Amino acid sequence: MNTCCRANTELSNCLTNNLDLLKISKGNLTKGFLPFLPKNCKKEFLNRRGTRRESVVLSASSSGTKNHVETSGGDKGEVLTYKDAGVDIDAGSELVRRIAKMAPGIGGFGGLFPLGDSYLVAGTDGVGTKLKLAFETGIHETIGIDLVAMSVNDIITSGAKPLFFLDYFATSHLDVDLAEKVIKGIVDGCQQSDCTLLGGETAEMPDFYADGEYDLSGFAVGIVKKESVIDGKNIDVGDVIIGLPSSGVHSNGFSLVRRVLARSGLSLKDNLLDSSVTLGEALMAPTVIYVKQVLEIISKGGVKGIAHITGGGFTDNIPRVFPDGLGALIYNDSWAVPPVFKWIQEAGNIEDAEMKRTFNMGIGMVVVMKEEAALRLLAEDRGKDSFYRIGEVIKGDGVSYR
C-alpha cells in the first residue's frame, strides 16, 4: 500500500509529478470538495456527492486473494508465503520498473511537486483486504484511521506537514449509518495528523460490491520547504537507525493474515495467545499515525532519511531511502515484537525472511539519524519505549540482521 507505486501491492495508487500526465478539466477543480467535517459528521456526510454509479470502475492492482481450503490448527506442514495468499511482491516491483520508464521520477513514498520555495508532497493509498476483517468483525469505526494513516505516513517521510486529505467511499447500496462510522474514522485520522478533510466522493454502484461491503481510497497533500526535504542522500556509514513502534499489523499483509486465520481453525472472537484480547481486536488495531511524532523528531535535527514500513517490510522499504552502496544492519531482539506477529508466524508456519518482507514486525516507521542526534533522542525517551535503536548503516546493500 503506498504512494508512487511502491513495490508492494496497490498499483492503482500511482502518483507522478510529470505534468504531461496531469489533466485538469475546467469546472471540475472543486468537484466533491466540502469543508472539514465537524463532530456531527452525519449531517455533513449526507451533503457529500452520492451519485448512483451504473458503470464498472477498473483499477490496476497486483494484489488479490485466492480461494483456499481451511485446514486444521494442527496442520503445519505447508509453509505459507504472501504469494500463496495471492500477492506477488516481485510482480509489483516489475510493474513499477516498467512504469518508471514511462514516468521517470516515481518510486518514492510521496510525489514532490515544486511550488515556489517549497514542494507539495502528495500520496494516495487504500486499506486493502483489512476491509474484509472489518466486514467480519463489524469494527468500522477505526478503518478510516487506517486510510488516513497510509497516506500521511508516506508523505511525512519527506519531512512534509500534511495539509489536507480527500477520500473515496464506494459501495453497492449506501448504508448511511455504516458509512457515517467509516467517515468518522477518517475525521479522527485527520485530527490525529493535524490536517483538514477537504473533500470526498461517495459512489453507489449496484451489483459491484457484495451487500454490506465497501471500498476505500484516500489522497493526502502536504508541504515542505525545499531546503528541508528529507531524501536520504546524505546518509552515511555509521548513522543510527531508529524504529518507531507499530500498533500491530497496521494495513498490510492481510491477504496472508486471512489465509493464516483459516488454517488455524480459530475465529476472530478467539483470544490471541494467552491474552484477553481477541484476534479480531488485535488484527483491527488502527495504524499508528506518526505525523506529530516524526515532525517533532525532525525539529530536533540530525534526521537524514525516513522509511514507512508497509508492504515489503524492512526488506523492501528501508533500502528505498539509502544511497547506492549502503545497506542496513538490523539488531535482532532490539525491540518488542507484538504477540500478534508471533501468532501469525506460528499458526502459518511462515519463515523469518517471509515475515520480514511482508509485515512491519512491530516497527511502523524507521528514522535514519546522525549518531549524536540519535543518542540525544534516546536519552530524552528515558525508557518510555517511544522508539528503539534497531540498527545502523553499513557498506553494502539491502538489509541484514545480527
CSV table of C-alpha atoms in Angstrom, one decimal:
chain,number,residue,atom,x,y,z
A,1,MET,CA,0.0,0.0,0.0
A,2,ASN,CA,1.6,3.1,-1.0
A,3,THR,CA,2.0,6.2,-3.0
A,4,CYS,CA,4.0,6.4,-6.1
A,5,CYS,CA,3.7,2.7,-7.0
A,6,ARG,CA,5.8,1.2,-4.2
A,7,ALA,CA,6.5,-2.3,-5.0
A,8,ASN,CA,4.2,-4.0,-2.6
A,9,THR,CA,0.6,-4.1,-3.9
A,10,GLU,CA,-1.9,-1.4,-4.7
A,11,LEU,CA,-0.5,-0.2,-8.1
A,12,SER,CA,-3.6,1.9,-8.8
A,13,ASN,CA,-2.2,4.2,-6.2
A,14,CYS,CA,0.4,5.6,-8.5
A,15,LEU,CA,1.3,9.3,-8.3
A,16,THR,CA,3.6,11.2,-10.6
A,17,ASN,CA,4.7,14.8,-10.8
A,18,ASN,CA,5.0,14.5,-14.6
A,19,LEU,CA,2.9,17.5,-15.8
A,20,ASP,CA,2.3,15.8,-19.1
A,21,LEU,CA,0.2,13.2,-17.3
A,22,LEU,CA,-1.8,15.8,-15.3
A,23,LYS,CA,-5.2,16.7,-16.8
A,24,ILE,CA,-7.5,19.1,-15.0
A,25,SER,CA,-10.8,19.9,-16.7
A,26,LYS,CA,-12.2,23.4,-16.3
A,27,GLY,CA,-15.0,23.5,-13.8
A,28,ASN,CA,-14.1,20.3,-12.1
A,29,LEU,CA,-11.3,21.6,-9.9
A,30,THR,CA,-13.5,21.7,-6.8
A,31,LYS,CA,-15.7,18.7,-7.6
A,32,GLY,CA,-16.6,16.9,-4.5
A,33,PHE,CA,-15.0,19.3,-2.1
A,34,LEU,CA,-16.5,20.1,1.3
A,35,PRO,CA,-15.4,21.8,4.5
A,36,PHE,CA,-13.7,19.9,7.3
A,37,LEU,CA,-16.3,17.6,8.9
A,38,PRO,CA,-17.3,18.5,12.4
A,39,LYS,CA,-18.5,16.2,15.1
A,40,ASN,CA,-22.0,15.9,13.6
A,41,CYS,CA,-20.4,14.3,10.5
A,42,LYS,CA,-23.7,12.5,9.7
A,43,LYS,CA,-25.2,15.8,8.5
A,44,GLU,CA,-22.1,16.7,6.6
A,45,PHE,CA,-21.8,13.2,5.1
A,46,LEU,CA,-25.3,13.5,3.7
A,47,ASN,CA,-24.2,16.6,1.8
A,48,ARG,CA,-21.4,14.6,0.1
A,49,ARG,CA,-21.8,13.7,-3.5
A,50,GLY,CA,-23.7,10.4,-3.6
A,51,THR,CA,-24.3,9.9,-7.3
A,52,ARG,CA,-25.5,6.4,-8.3
A,53,ARG,CA,-22.9,4.7,-10.5
A,54,GLU,CA,-24.1,2.2,-13.1
A,55,SER,CA,-20.7,1.9,-14.8
A,56,VAL,CA,-17.9,-0.5,-13.8
A,57,VAL,CA,-14.7,1.0,-12.5
A,58,LEU,CA,-11.5,-0.7,-13.2
A,59,SER,CA,-8.3,-0.3,-11.3
A,60,ALA,CA,-4.7,-1.6,-11.8
A,61,SER,CA,-3.8,-3.7,-8.9
A,62,SER,CA,-1.4,-6.6,-8.4
A,63,SER,CA,-3.0,-7.6,-5.1
A,64,GLY,CA,-5.7,-10.2,-4.7
A,65,THR,CA,-6.8,-13.3,-2.9
A,66,LYS,CA,-7.3,-16.9,-3.8
A,67,ASN,CA,-9.9,-19.3,-2.7
A,68,HIS,CA,-8.5,-21.7,-0.2
A,69,VAL,CA,-9.4,-24.7,1.8
A,70,GLU,CA,-9.3,-24.4,5.6
A,71,THR,CA,-7.0,-26.8,7.4
A,72,SER,CA,-7.0,-27.8,11.0
A,73,GLY,CA,-5.0,-25.8,13.6
A,74,GLY,CA,-2.6,-28.8,13.9
A,75,ASP,CA,-1.7,-28.9,10.2
A,76,LYS,CA,1.7,-27.1,10.0
A,77,GLY,CA,3.3,-28.9,7.1
A,78,GLU,CA,2.8,-26.3,4.5
A,79,VAL,CA,5.0,-23.2,4.7
A,80,LEU,CA,2.8,-20.2,3.8
A,81,THR,CA,4.0,-17.2,1.8
A,82,TYR,CA,2.5,-13.9,0.8
A,83,LYS,CA,2.5,-15.1,-2.8
A,84,ASP,CA,0.4,-18.2,-1.7
A,85,ALA,CA,-2.2,-15.7,-0.5
A,86,GLY,CA,-2.4,-14.1,-3.9
A,87,VAL,CA,0.0,-11.1,-3.5
A,88,ASP,CA,3.2,-11.2,-5.7
A,89,ILE,CA,5.6,-8.5,-4.5
A,90,ASP,CA,8.1,-9.3,-7.3
A,91,ALA,CA,5.4,-8.8,-9.9
A,92,GLY,CA,4.6,-5.5,-8.4
A,93,SER,CA,8.2,-4.5,-8.4
A,94,GLU,CA,8.4,-5.4,-12.1
A,95,LEU,CA,5.4,-3.2,-13.0
A,96,VAL,CA,6.9,-0.3,-11.1
A,97,ARG,CA,10.1,-0.8,-13.1
A,98,ARG,CA,8.2,-0.6,-16.3
A,99,ILE,CA,6.1,2.4,-15.2
A,100,ALA,CA,9.3,4.2,-14.3
A,101,LYS,CA,10.4,4.1,-17.9
A,102,MET,CA,7.2,5.9,-18.9
A,103,ALA,CA,7.1,8.4,-16.0
A,104,PRO,CA,10.7,8.9,-14.6
A,105,GLY,CA,10.9,10.1,-11.0
A,106,ILE,CA,8.3,7.9,-9.4
A,107,GLY,CA,9.1,5.4,-6.7
A,108,GLY,CA,9.3,7.5,-3.6
A,109,PHE,CA,6.9,7.3,-0.7
A,110,GLY,CA,5.4,10.6,-1.9
A,111,GLY,CA,5.4,12.6,-5.1
A,112,LEU,CA,7.0,16.0,-4.9
A,113,PHE,CA,5.7,19.0,-6.9
A,114,PRO,CA,7.6,22.3,-6.9
A,115,LEU,CA,5.7,25.3,-5.7
A,116,GLY,CA,7.8,28.4,-5.1
A,117,ASP,CA,10.4,27.8,-2.4
A,118,SER,CA,8.5,24.6,-1.3
A,119,TYR,CA,7.4,21.3,-2.5
A,120,LEU,CA,3.9,19.9,-2.3
A,121,VAL,CA,4.1,16.3,-1.4
A,122,ALA,CA,1.2,14.0,-2.3
A,123,GLY,CA,0.3,10.4,-1.6
A,124,THR,CA,-2.6,8.1,-2.2
A,125,ASP,CA,-3.5,4.7,-0.8
A,126,GLY,CA,-6.2,2.3,0.4
A,127,VAL,CA,-6.7,-0.1,3.2
A,128,GLY,CA,-6.5,-3.4,1.3
A,129,THR,CA,-8.1,-6.6,2.5
A,130,LYS,CA,-8.1,-5.4,6.1
A,131,LEU,CA,-11.5,-4.3,5.0
A,132,LYS,CA,-12.6,-8.0,4.9
A,133,LEU,CA,-11.9,-8.2,8.6
A,134,ALA,CA,-13.9,-5.0,9.2
A,135,PHE,CA,-16.8,-6.7,7.5
A,136,GLU,CA,-16.4,-9.8,9.5
A,137,THR,CA,-15.8,-8.2,12.9
A,138,GLY,CA,-18.2,-5.3,12.4
A,139,ILE,CA,-15.5,-2.9,13.5
A,140,HIS,CA,-15.9,0.1,11.1
A,141,GLU,CA,-15.1,3.0,13.5
A,142,THR,CA,-11.3,2.8,13.0
A,143,ILE,CA,-10.8,1.7,9.4
A,144,GLY,CA,-10.9,5.4,8.4
A,145,ILE,CA,-7.9,6.0,10.7
A,146,ASP,CA,-6.0,3.3,8.7
A,147,LEU,CA,-7.0,5.0,5.5
A,148,VAL,CA,-5.6,8.4,6.5
A,149,ALA,CA,-2.5,6.8,8.1
A,150,MET,CA,-1.4,5.1,5.0
A,151,SER,CA,-1.2,8.3,3.0
A,152,VAL,CA,0.0,10.8,5.7
A,153,ASN,CA,2.7,8.4,6.9
A,154,ASP,CA,4.0,8.2,3.4
A,155,ILE,CA,4.3,12.0,2.8
A,156,ILE,CA,5.9,12.6,6.2
A,157,THR,CA,8.9,10.6,5.1
A,158,SER,CA,9.9,13.7,3.0
A,159,GLY,CA,9.5,15.9,6.1
A,160,ALA,CA,6.3,17.3,4.8
A,161,LYS,CA,3.5,18.5,7.1
A,162,PRO,CA,0.1,17.2,5.8
A,163,LEU,CA,-2.3,20.0,4.7
A,164,PHE,CA,-5.4,18.2,3.6
A,165,PHE,CA,-7.0,14.8,2.8
A,166,LEU,CA,-9.6,13.6,0.4
A,167,ASP,CA,-11.4,10.2,0.5
A,168,TYR,CA,-13.3,7.9,-1.9
A,169,PHE,CA,-16.0,5.6,-0.5
A,170,ALA,CA,-17.7,3.1,-2.8
A,171,THR,CA,-20.4,0.6,-2.1
A,172,SER,CA,-23.3,-1.2,-3.8
A,173,HIS,CA,-26.1,0.2,-1.7
A,174,LEU,CA,-25.5,3.1,0.6
A,175,ASP,CA,-26.0,2.3,4.3
A,176,VAL,CA,-25.8,5.8,5.8
A,177,ASP,CA,-25.2,4.6,9.4
A,178,LEU,CA,-22.3,2.3,8.4
A,179,ALA,CA,-20.8,5.0,6.1
A,180,GLU,CA,-21.0,7.5,8.9
A,181,LYS,CA,-18.9,5.3,11.1
A,182,VAL,CA,-16.3,5.0,8.4
A,183,ILE,CA,-16.2,8.7,7.7
A,184,LYS,CA,-16.0,9.4,11.5
A,185,GLY,CA,-12.8,7.3,11.5
A,186,ILE,CA,-11.4,9.4,8.6
A,187,VAL,CA,-12.2,12.6,10.6
A,188,ASP,CA,-10.4,11.1,13.6
A,189,GLY,CA,-7.4,10.3,11.4
A,190,CYS,CA,-7.2,13.8,10.0
A,191,GLN,CA,-7.4,15.2,13.5
A,192,GLN,CA,-4.5,13.0,14.6
A,193,SER,CA,-2.4,14.1,11.7
A,194,ASP,CA,-3.4,17.8,12.1
A,195,CYS,CA,-4.7,18.1,8.5
A,196,THR,CA,-8.1,19.1,7.0
A,197,LEU,CA,-10.6,16.7,5.5
A,198,LEU,CA,-11.1,18.8,2.4
A,199,GLY,CA,-13.3,16.7,0.2
A,200,GLY,CA,-14.7,13.3,-0.7
A,201,GLU,CA,-16.7,11.2,-3.1
A,202,THR,CA,-19.4,8.7,-2.4
A,203,ALA,CA,-20.0,6.2,-5.2
A,204,GLU,CA,-23.1,3.9,-5.1
A,205,MET,CA,-22.6,1.1,-7.6
A,206,PRO,CA,-25.3,-1.5,-7.6
A,207,ASP,CA,-24.2,-5.1,-8.0
A,208,PHE,CA,-20.5,-4.2,-8.0
A,209,TYR,CA,-19.8,-5.0,-4.3
A,210,ALA,CA,-21.3,-7.6,-2.0
A,211,ASP,CA,-24.1,-6.4,0.3
A,212,GLY,CA,-22.7,-4.7,3.4
A,213,GLU,CA,-19.2,-4.2,1.8
A,214,TYR,CA,-17.4,-1.2,0.6
A,215,ASP,CA,-14.1,0.0,-0.7
A,216,LEU,CA,-11.9,3.0,0.4
A,217,SER,CA,-9.1,5.1,-1.0
A,218,GLY,CA,-7.6,8.3,0.2
A,219,PHE,CA,-5.4,11.1,-1.0
A,220,ALA,CA,-3.2,13.4,1.1
A,221,VAL,CA,-1.2,16.6,0.2
A,222,GLY,CA,1.5,18.2,2.4
A,223,ILE,CA,4.1,20.8,2.1
A,224,VAL,CA,7.8,21.1,2.9
A,225,LYS,CA,10.4,23.8,2.2
A,226,LYS,CA,12.9,22.8,-0.5
A,227,GLU,CA,15.9,23.2,1.8
A,228,SER,CA,14.2,21.0,4.4
A,229,VAL,CA,13.3,18.0,2.2
A,230,ILE,CA,14.5,14.7,3.7
A,231,ASP,CA,15.6,12.4,0.9
A,232,GLY,CA,18.3,10.2,2.3
A,233,LYS,CA,21.0,11.5,0.0
A,234,ASN,CA,23.4,12.3,2.9
A,235,ILE,CA,23.0,9.0,4.8
A,236,ASP,CA,26.4,7.6,5.6
A,237,VAL,CA,28.1,4.6,7.2
A,238,GLY,CA,27.6,4.7,11.0
A,239,ASP,CA,24.4,6.5,11.0
A,240,VAL,CA,21.9,5.1,13.5
A,241,ILE,CA,18.6,3.5,12.6
A,242,ILE,CA,15.7,4.4,15.0
A,243,GLY,CA,12.5,2.4,14.9
A,244,LEU,CA,9.1,3.7,16.0
A,245,PRO,CA,6.7,1.0,17.4
A,246,SER,CA,3.7,-0.1,15.5
A,247,SER,CA,0.3,-1.0,16.9
A,248,GLY,CA,0.4,-4.3,15.2
A,249,VAL,CA,-0.2,-5.4,11.6
A,250,HIS,CA,-1.3,-1.9,10.5
A,251,SER,CA,-2.8,-2.2,7.0
A,252,ASN,CA,-0.5,-4.6,5.0
A,253,GLY,CA,-0.2,-8.3,4.7
A,254,PHE,CA,-3.9,-9.1,5.4
A,255,SER,CA,-4.3,-11.5,2.5
A,256,LEU,CA,-1.7,-13.7,4.2
A,257,VAL,CA,-3.2,-13.0,7.6
A,258,ARG,CA,-6.6,-14.2,6.4
A,259,ARG,CA,-5.0,-17.4,5.0
A,260,VAL,CA,-3.3,-18.0,8.4
A,261,LEU,CA,-6.6,-17.4,10.2
A,262,ALA,CA,-8.3,-20.0,8.0
A,263,ARG,CA,-5.5,-22.5,8.6
A,264,SER,CA,-5.6,-22.0,12.4
A,265,GLY,CA,-9.2,-23.1,12.7
A,266,LEU,CA,-9.7,-20.1,15.1
A,267,SER,CA,-12.3,-17.4,14.8
A,268,LEU,CA,-11.8,-13.7,15.2
A,269,LYS,CA,-13.6,-13.9,18.5
A,270,ASP,CA,-11.0,-16.3,20.0
A,271,ASN,CA,-8.3,-14.8,22.2
A,272,LEU,CA,-4.8,-14.1,21.0
A,273,LEU,CA,-2.5,-16.5,22.7
A,274,ASP,CA,-2.8,-16.1,26.5
A,275,SER,CA,-4.1,-12.5,26.4
A,276,SER,CA,-7.6,-11.1,27.0
A,277,VAL,CA,-7.5,-9.5,23.5
A,278,THR,CA,-9.4,-11.3,20.7
A,279,LEU,CA,-7.8,-12.0,17.4
A,280,GLY,CA,-10.2,-9.6,15.8
A,281,GLU,CA,-9.3,-6.8,18.1
A,282,ALA,CA,-5.6,-7.4,17.7
A,283,LEU,CA,-5.8,-7.5,13.9
A,284,MET,CA,-8.1,-4.5,13.6
A,285,ALA,CA,-5.9,-2.2,15.8
A,286,PRO,CA,-5.7,1.0,13.8
A,287,THR,CA,-2.5,2.0,12.1
A,288,VAL,CA,-0.4,4.5,14.1
A,289,ILE,CA,-0.3,8.0,12.6
A,290,TYR,CA,3.3,9.1,13.0
A,291,VAL,CA,2.9,12.7,11.8
A,292,LYS,CA,3.3,14.6,15.0
A,293,GLN,CA,5.9,12.3,16.4
A,294,VAL,CA,8.1,12.4,13.3
A,295,LEU,CA,7.8,16.2,12.9
A,296,GLU,CA,8.9,16.6,16.5
A,297,ILE,CA,11.9,14.3,15.9
A,298,ILE,CA,12.8,16.3,12.7
A,299,SER,CA,12.6,19.6,14.6
A,300,LYS,CA,15.4,18.3,16.9
A,301,GLY,CA,17.8,18.0,13.9
A,302,GLY,CA,20.0,15.2,12.6
A,303,VAL,CA,17.4,13.3,10.6
A,304,LYS,CA,18.7,12.1,7.2
A,305,GLY,CA,16.2,9.6,6.0
A,306,ILE,CA,12.7,8.2,6.9
A,307,ALA,CA,11.0,5.0,5.7
A,308,HIS,CA,7.4,4.0,6.2
A,309,ILE,CA,7.4,0.2,6.9
A,310,THR,CA,4.4,-1.1,5.0
A,311,GLY,CA,4.1,-3.9,2.4
A,312,GLY,CA,7.6,-5.2,1.7
A,313,GLY,CA,8.5,-4.9,5.4
A,314,PHE,CA,12.1,-4.0,6.4
A,315,THR,CA,13.4,-5.9,3.4
A,316,ASP,CA,12.0,-3.6,0.7
A,317,ASN,CA,11.3,-0.3,2.4
A,318,ILE,CA,14.4,0.6,4.3
A,319,PRO,CA,16.8,0.4,1.2
A,320,ARG,CA,14.5,2.8,-0.7
A,321,VAL,CA,15.9,5.8,1.3
A,322,PHE,CA,19.6,4.7,1.1
A,323,PRO,CA,22.1,5.9,-1.4
A,324,ASP,CA,23.7,3.2,-3.6
A,325,GLY,CA,26.4,1.2,-1.9
A,326,LEU,CA,24.8,1.4,1.6
A,327,GLY,CA,22.8,-1.1,3.5
A,328,ALA,CA,21.1,-1.6,6.9
A,329,LEU,CA,22.2,-3.8,9.7
A,330,ILE,CA,19.3,-4.5,12.0
A,331,TYR,CA,19.9,-5.7,15.5
A,332,ASN,CA,17.9,-8.8,16.4
A,333,ASP,CA,15.8,-8.6,19.6
A,334,SER,CA,16.3,-4.8,19.8
A,335,TRP,CA,12.6,-4.1,20.1
A,336,ALA,CA,9.5,-5.8,21.4
A,337,VAL,CA,7.7,-7.8,18.7
A,338,PRO,CA,3.9,-7.7,19.3
A,339,PRO,CA,2.3,-11.1,20.1
A,340,VAL,CA,0.1,-10.9,17.0
A,341,PHE,CA,3.2,-11.5,14.8
A,342,LYS,CA,4.3,-14.4,16.8
A,343,TRP,CA,0.9,-15.9,16.4
A,344,ILE,CA,0.9,-15.3,12.7
A,345,GLN,CA,4.3,-16.9,12.2
A,346,GLU,CA,3.5,-20.0,14.3
A,347,ALA,CA,0.0,-20.6,13.0
A,348,GLY,CA,1.0,-20.0,9.4
A,349,ASN,CA,4.4,-21.8,9.6
A,350,ILE,CA,5.9,-18.8,8.0
A,351,GLU,CA,9.7,-18.4,7.6
A,352,ASP,CA,11.5,-15.5,9.1
A,353,ALA,CA,12.5,-13.9,5.8
A,354,GLU,CA,8.9,-14.0,4.6
A,355,MET,CA,7.7,-12.4,7.8
A,356,LYS,CA,10.2,-9.6,7.5
A,357,ARG,CA,9.3,-8.9,3.8
A,358,THR,CA,5.5,-9.0,4.5
A,359,PHE,CA,4.9,-7.4,7.9
A,360,ASN,CA,6.3,-4.4,9.9
A,361,MET,CA,7.1,-6.8,12.8
A,362,GLY,CA,6.4,-4.1,15.4
A,363,ILE,CA,8.2,-1.2,13.8
A,364,GLY,CA,6.0,1.0,11.6
A,365,MET,CA,8.4,3.8,10.8
A,366,VAL,CA,12.2,4.0,10.6
A,367,VAL,CA,14.3,7.2,11.0
A,368,VAL,CA,17.9,7.3,10.0
A,369,MET,CA,19.9,9.9,12.1
A,370,LYS,CA,23.3,11.1,12.9
A,371,GLU,CA,24.6,9.1,15.9
A,372,GLU,CA,24.8,12.1,18.3
A,373,ALA,CA,21.3,13.2,17.4
A,374,ALA,CA,20.0,9.6,17.9
A,375,LEU,CA,21.7,9.4,21.3
A,376,ARG,CA,20.1,12.6,22.4
A,377,LEU,CA,16.7,11.3,21.3
A,378,LEU,CA,17.1,8.1,23.1
A,379,ALA,CA,18.2,9.8,26.3
A,380,GLU,CA,15.2,12.0,26.2
A,381,ASP,CA,12.9,9.0,25.9
A,382,ARG,CA,14.1,7.7,29.3
A,383,GLY,CA,12.8,4.2,29.0
A,384,LYS,CA,9.3,5.1,27.6
A,385,ASP,CA,9.9,2.9,24.6
A,386,SER,CA,8.7,5.6,22.2
A,387,PHE,CA,11.4,4.5,19.9
A,388,TYR,CA,14.2,2.0,19.7
A,389,ARG,CA,17.8,1.9,18.4
A,390,ILE,CA,17.3,-1.0,16.0
A,391,GLY,CA,20.3,-0.8,13.7
A,392,GLU,CA,23.0,1.1,11.8
A,393,VAL,CA,24.0,2.0,8.3
A,394,ILE,CA,26.8,-0.2,6.8
A,395,LYS,CA,28.6,-0.6,3.5
A,396,GLY,CA,26.8,-3.0,1.1
A,397,ASP,CA,23.2,-3.1,0.1
A,398,GLY,CA,19.8,-4.5,1.3
A,399,VAL,CA,19.0,-5.4,4.9
A,400,SER,CA,21.0,-7.8,7.0
A,401,TYR,CA,20.4,-9.0,10.6
A,402,ARG,CA,22.7,-9.7,13.6
